[in-house]
Amino acid sequence: MLNWNLRDVLYVSKNSLKYVPKINVRDRHRHKQHSFLDYCLYNFFLRVFWRKVRQQGEDFHMEVAYFRQLRSAVEDFCNEQKKNPVFKRRVFEAEANEFHPDIAINKDLCELMTLNEVDFTNKLKWRQFPNLRP
C-alpha cells in the first residue's frame, strides 16, 4: 500500500511496557468535549485507513503477518548481538520473496536499532552537524 523499503520500517521494540491510564467516565467525556475536532479528525482518518486495508487483497494480510515474524527474528538477532560478543560478526539475512528483495542486517544496523533515544539523537545530530561533536 505504501511501498516502503523493508529496512526503513524494521525496528527493535524498546520501552514498550503496557500501561493503561485509569481515566474515569466523567474525565473521558470532558476530554472528548474539549478535544472534539481532534476526535473528529482521528475518527475520519481511522475510517479511511480501515477502508483502505479492506480494499487490499489477502496478500496484504500475509505481508503484515510476515513482517511481524521477520521483525521479531531481527529483534532477537539484534538483542543477541548486543549481549554476546562472540555473536558480533554474524549477519542476519532474509532471502528475497514476494514481499521484499534480499535483506541483510549487520551489527552496525543492529547497534543503531538498539540505541537509546538520547544516544540515537546525538548520533544524528553529530552526523548532520559534525562541528557540534564533543
PDB file of C-alpha atoms in Angstrom:
ATOM      1  CA  MET A   1       0.000   0.000   0.000  1.00  0.00           C
ATOM      2  CA  LEU A   2       2.822   2.453   0.869  1.00  0.00           C
ATOM      3  CA  ASN A   3       5.722   0.782  -0.987  1.00  0.00           C
ATOM      4  CA  TRP A   4       8.290   1.471   1.730  1.00  0.00           C
ATOM      5  CA  ASN A   5      11.658  -0.252   1.836  1.00  0.00           C
ATOM      6  CA  LEU A   6      11.772  -3.003   4.466  1.00  0.00           C
ATOM      7  CA  ARG A   7      14.921  -1.566   6.081  1.00  0.00           C
ATOM      8  CA  ASP A   8      13.027   1.708   6.605  1.00  0.00           C
ATOM      9  CA  VAL A   9      10.312   0.098   8.717  1.00  0.00           C
ATOM     10  CA  LEU A  10      12.127  -2.660  10.625  1.00  0.00           C
ATOM     11  CA  TYR A  11      12.639  -1.822  14.275  1.00  0.00           C
ATOM     12  CA  VAL A  12      13.616  -3.302  17.615  1.00  0.00           C
ATOM     13  CA  SER A  13      10.997  -2.762  20.276  1.00  0.00           C
ATOM     14  CA  LYS A  14      12.196  -0.671  23.221  1.00  0.00           C
ATOM     15  CA  ASN A  15      10.437   0.768  26.256  1.00  0.00           C
ATOM     16  CA  SER A  16       7.195  -0.926  25.365  1.00  0.00           C
ATOM     17  CA  LEU A  17       5.617  -1.704  28.703  1.00  0.00           C
ATOM     18  CA  LYS A  18       1.846  -1.787  28.620  1.00  0.00           C
ATOM     19  CA  TYR A  19       0.237   0.952  30.670  1.00  0.00           C
ATOM     20  CA  VAL A  20      -3.458   1.680  30.608  1.00  0.00           C
ATOM     21  CA  PRO A  21      -4.251   5.007  32.264  1.00  0.00           C
ATOM     22  CA  LYS A  22      -7.168   4.966  34.669  1.00  0.00           C
ATOM     23  CA  ILE A  23      -9.477   7.714  33.427  1.00  0.00           C
ATOM     24  CA  ASN A  24     -12.949   7.914  34.863  1.00  0.00           C
ATOM     25  CA  VAL A  25     -16.012   8.299  32.625  1.00  0.00           C
ATOM     26  CA  ARG A  26     -16.550  11.953  33.539  1.00  0.00           C
ATOM     27  CA  ASP A  27     -12.983  12.959  32.661  1.00  0.00           C
ATOM     28  CA  ARG A  28     -13.101  10.962  29.424  1.00  0.00           C
ATOM     29  CA  HIS A  29     -16.321  12.751  28.438  1.00  0.00           C
ATOM     30  CA  ARG A  30     -14.822  16.162  29.275  1.00  0.00           C
ATOM     31  CA  HIS A  31     -11.765  15.355  27.207  1.00  0.00           C
ATOM     32  CA  LYS A  32     -13.930  14.387  24.221  1.00  0.00           C
ATOM     33  CA  GLN A  33     -15.837  17.657  24.527  1.00  0.00           C
ATOM     34  CA  HIS A  34     -12.690  19.733  24.869  1.00  0.00           C
ATOM     35  CA  SER A  35     -10.914  17.950  22.001  1.00  0.00           C
ATOM     36  CA  PHE A  36     -13.921  17.465  19.756  1.00  0.00           C
ATOM     37  CA  LEU A  37     -12.153  18.322  16.478  1.00  0.00           C
ATOM     38  CA  ASP A  38      -9.204  16.091  17.346  1.00  0.00           C
ATOM     39  CA  TYR A  39     -11.599  13.177  17.808  1.00  0.00           C
ATOM     40  CA  CYS A  40     -13.361  14.015  14.531  1.00  0.00           C
ATOM     41  CA  LEU A  41     -10.071  14.060  12.608  1.00  0.00           C
ATOM     42  CA  TYR A  42      -8.847  10.885  14.254  1.00  0.00           C
ATOM     43  CA  ASN A  43     -12.094   9.008  13.584  1.00  0.00           C
ATOM     44  CA  PHE A  44     -12.235  10.218   9.974  1.00  0.00           C
ATOM     45  CA  PHE A  45      -8.724   9.004   9.177  1.00  0.00           C
ATOM     46  CA  LEU A  46      -9.232   5.801  11.136  1.00  0.00           C
ATOM     47  CA  ARG A  47     -12.216   5.008   8.888  1.00  0.00           C
ATOM     48  CA  VAL A  48     -10.155   5.911   5.783  1.00  0.00           C
ATOM     49  CA  PHE A  49      -7.318   3.667   6.949  1.00  0.00           C
ATOM     50  CA  TRP A  50      -9.543   0.645   7.617  1.00  0.00           C
ATOM     51  CA  ARG A  51     -11.387   1.157   4.327  1.00  0.00           C
ATOM     52  CA  LYS A  52      -8.031   1.040   2.513  1.00  0.00           C
ATOM     53  CA  VAL A  53      -6.984  -2.049   4.472  1.00  0.00           C
ATOM     54  CA  ARG A  54     -10.245  -3.800   3.500  1.00  0.00           C
ATOM     55  CA  GLN A  55      -9.570  -2.920  -0.156  1.00  0.00           C
ATOM     56  CA  GLN A  56      -6.232  -4.710  -0.028  1.00  0.00           C
ATOM     57  CA  GLY A  57      -6.098  -8.325  -1.082  1.00  0.00           C
ATOM     58  CA  GLU A  58      -5.240 -11.312   1.081  1.00  0.00           C
ATOM     59  CA  ASP A  59      -1.567 -10.819   0.217  1.00  0.00           C
ATOM     60  CA  PHE A  60      -1.610  -7.601   2.274  1.00  0.00           C
ATOM     61  CA  HIS A  61      -2.559  -9.530   5.409  1.00  0.00           C
ATOM     62  CA  MET A  62       0.017 -12.204   4.589  1.00  0.00           C
ATOM     63  CA  GLU A  63       2.650  -9.477   4.218  1.00  0.00           C
ATOM     64  CA  VAL A  64       1.725  -7.969   7.600  1.00  0.00           C
ATOM     65  CA  ALA A  65       1.982 -11.409   9.252  1.00  0.00           C
ATOM     66  CA  TYR A  66       5.330 -11.998   7.523  1.00  0.00           C
ATOM     67  CA  PHE A  67       6.615  -8.583   8.628  1.00  0.00           C
ATOM     68  CA  ARG A  68       5.698  -9.312  12.260  1.00  0.00           C
ATOM     69  CA  GLN A  69       7.554 -12.616  12.113  1.00  0.00           C
ATOM     70  CA  LEU A  70      10.603 -11.053  10.416  1.00  0.00           C
ATOM     71  CA  ARG A  71      10.657  -8.104  12.818  1.00  0.00           C
ATOM     72  CA  SER A  72      10.633 -10.484  15.776  1.00  0.00           C
ATOM     73  CA  ALA A  73      13.516 -12.504  14.285  1.00  0.00           C
ATOM     74  CA  VAL A  74      15.539  -9.316  13.640  1.00  0.00           C
ATOM     75  CA  GLU A  75      14.842  -8.149  17.196  1.00  0.00           C
ATOM     76  CA  ASP A  76      16.061 -11.482  18.612  1.00  0.00           C
ATOM     77  CA  PHE A  77      19.160 -11.298  16.404  1.00  0.00           C
ATOM     78  CA  CYS A  78      19.997  -7.713  17.417  1.00  0.00           C
ATOM     79  CA  ASN A  79      19.423  -8.393  21.111  1.00  0.00           C
ATOM     80  CA  GLU A  80      21.766 -11.384  20.876  1.00  0.00           C
ATOM     81  CA  GLN A  81      24.322  -9.183  19.048  1.00  0.00           C
ATOM     82  CA  LYS A  82      24.211  -6.763  21.954  1.00  0.00           C
ATOM     83  CA  LYS A  83      24.529  -9.429  24.682  1.00  0.00           C
ATOM     84  CA  ASN A  84      27.008 -11.873  23.177  1.00  0.00           C
ATOM     85  CA  PRO A  85      30.374 -10.544  21.901  1.00  0.00           C
ATOM     86  CA  VAL A  86      31.127 -13.811  20.065  1.00  0.00           C
ATOM     87  CA  PHE A  87      27.986 -13.244  18.021  1.00  0.00           C
ATOM     88  CA  LYS A  88      29.193  -9.858  16.686  1.00  0.00           C
ATOM     89  CA  ARG A  89      30.410 -10.942  13.228  1.00  0.00           C
ATOM     90  CA  ARG A  90      27.230 -12.621  12.078  1.00  0.00           C
ATOM     91  CA  VAL A  91      24.766 -11.056   9.662  1.00  0.00           C
ATOM     92  CA  PHE A  92      21.019 -11.651   9.667  1.00  0.00           C
ATOM     93  CA  GLU A  93      19.861 -12.422   6.129  1.00  0.00           C
ATOM     94  CA  ALA A  94      16.395 -12.871   4.697  1.00  0.00           C
ATOM     95  CA  GLU A  95      16.150 -14.068   1.123  1.00  0.00           C
ATOM     96  CA  ALA A  96      14.022 -12.227  -1.399  1.00  0.00           C
ATOM     97  CA  ASN A  97      10.392 -13.238  -1.544  1.00  0.00           C
ATOM     98  CA  GLU A  98       7.134 -11.841  -2.880  1.00  0.00           C
ATOM     99  CA  PHE A  99       7.211  -9.050  -0.271  1.00  0.00           C
ATOM    100  CA  HIS A 100      10.800  -7.765  -0.402  1.00  0.00           C
ATOM    101  CA  PRO A 101      14.221  -8.180  -2.047  1.00  0.00           C
ATOM    102  CA  ASP A 102      17.158  -9.760  -0.176  1.00  0.00           C
ATOM    103  CA  ILE A 103      17.889  -8.022   3.091  1.00  0.00           C
ATOM    104  CA  ALA A 104      20.933  -8.214   5.350  1.00  0.00           C
ATOM    105  CA  ILE A 105      21.078  -6.760   8.849  1.00  0.00           C
ATOM    106  CA  ASN A 106      24.625  -6.309  10.137  1.00  0.00           C
ATOM    107  CA  LYS A 107      25.984  -5.354  13.557  1.00  0.00           C
ATOM    108  CA  ASP A 108      26.064  -1.638  12.651  1.00  0.00           C
ATOM    109  CA  LEU A 109      22.359  -1.548  11.848  1.00  0.00           C
ATOM    110  CA  CYS A 110      21.613  -3.571  14.991  1.00  0.00           C
ATOM    111  CA  GLU A 111      23.571  -1.047  17.047  1.00  0.00           C
ATOM    112  CA  LEU A 112      21.501   1.787  15.584  1.00  0.00           C
ATOM    113  CA  MET A 113      18.232  -0.035  16.209  1.00  0.00           C
ATOM    114  CA  THR A 114      19.134  -0.788  19.832  1.00  0.00           C
ATOM    115  CA  LEU A 115      20.470   2.652  20.795  1.00  0.00           C
ATOM    116  CA  ASN A 116      18.534   4.552  23.411  1.00  0.00           C
ATOM    117  CA  GLU A 117      16.772   7.707  22.281  1.00  0.00           C
ATOM    118  CA  VAL A 118      19.337  10.215  23.576  1.00  0.00           C
ATOM    119  CA  ASP A 119      22.315   8.406  22.025  1.00  0.00           C
ATOM    120  CA  PHE A 120      20.485   7.959  18.730  1.00  0.00           C
ATOM    121  CA  THR A 121      19.511  11.643  18.619  1.00  0.00           C
ATOM    122  CA  ASN A 122      23.103  12.671  19.366  1.00  0.00           C
ATOM    123  CA  LYS A 123      24.401  10.394  16.614  1.00  0.00           C
ATOM    124  CA  LEU A 124      22.014  12.009  14.114  1.00  0.00           C
ATOM    125  CA  LYS A 125      22.887  15.500  15.307  1.00  0.00           C
ATOM    126  CA  TRP A 126      26.627  14.838  15.026  1.00  0.00           C
ATOM    127  CA  ARG A 127      26.220  13.407  11.557  1.00  0.00           C
ATOM    128  CA  GLN A 128      24.274  16.485  10.456  1.00  0.00           C
ATOM    129  CA  PHE A 129      26.441  18.992  12.357  1.00  0.00           C
ATOM    130  CA  PRO A 130      29.938  17.480  12.821  1.00  0.00           C
ATOM    131  CA  ASN A 131      31.233  20.660  14.477  1.00  0.00           C
ATOM    132  CA  LEU A 132      28.893  20.010  17.459  1.00  0.00           C
ATOM    133  CA  ARG A 133      30.660  16.752  18.337  1.00  0.00           C
ATOM    134  CA  PRO A 134      32.209  16.986  21.829  1.00  0.00           C
TER     135      PRO A 134
END
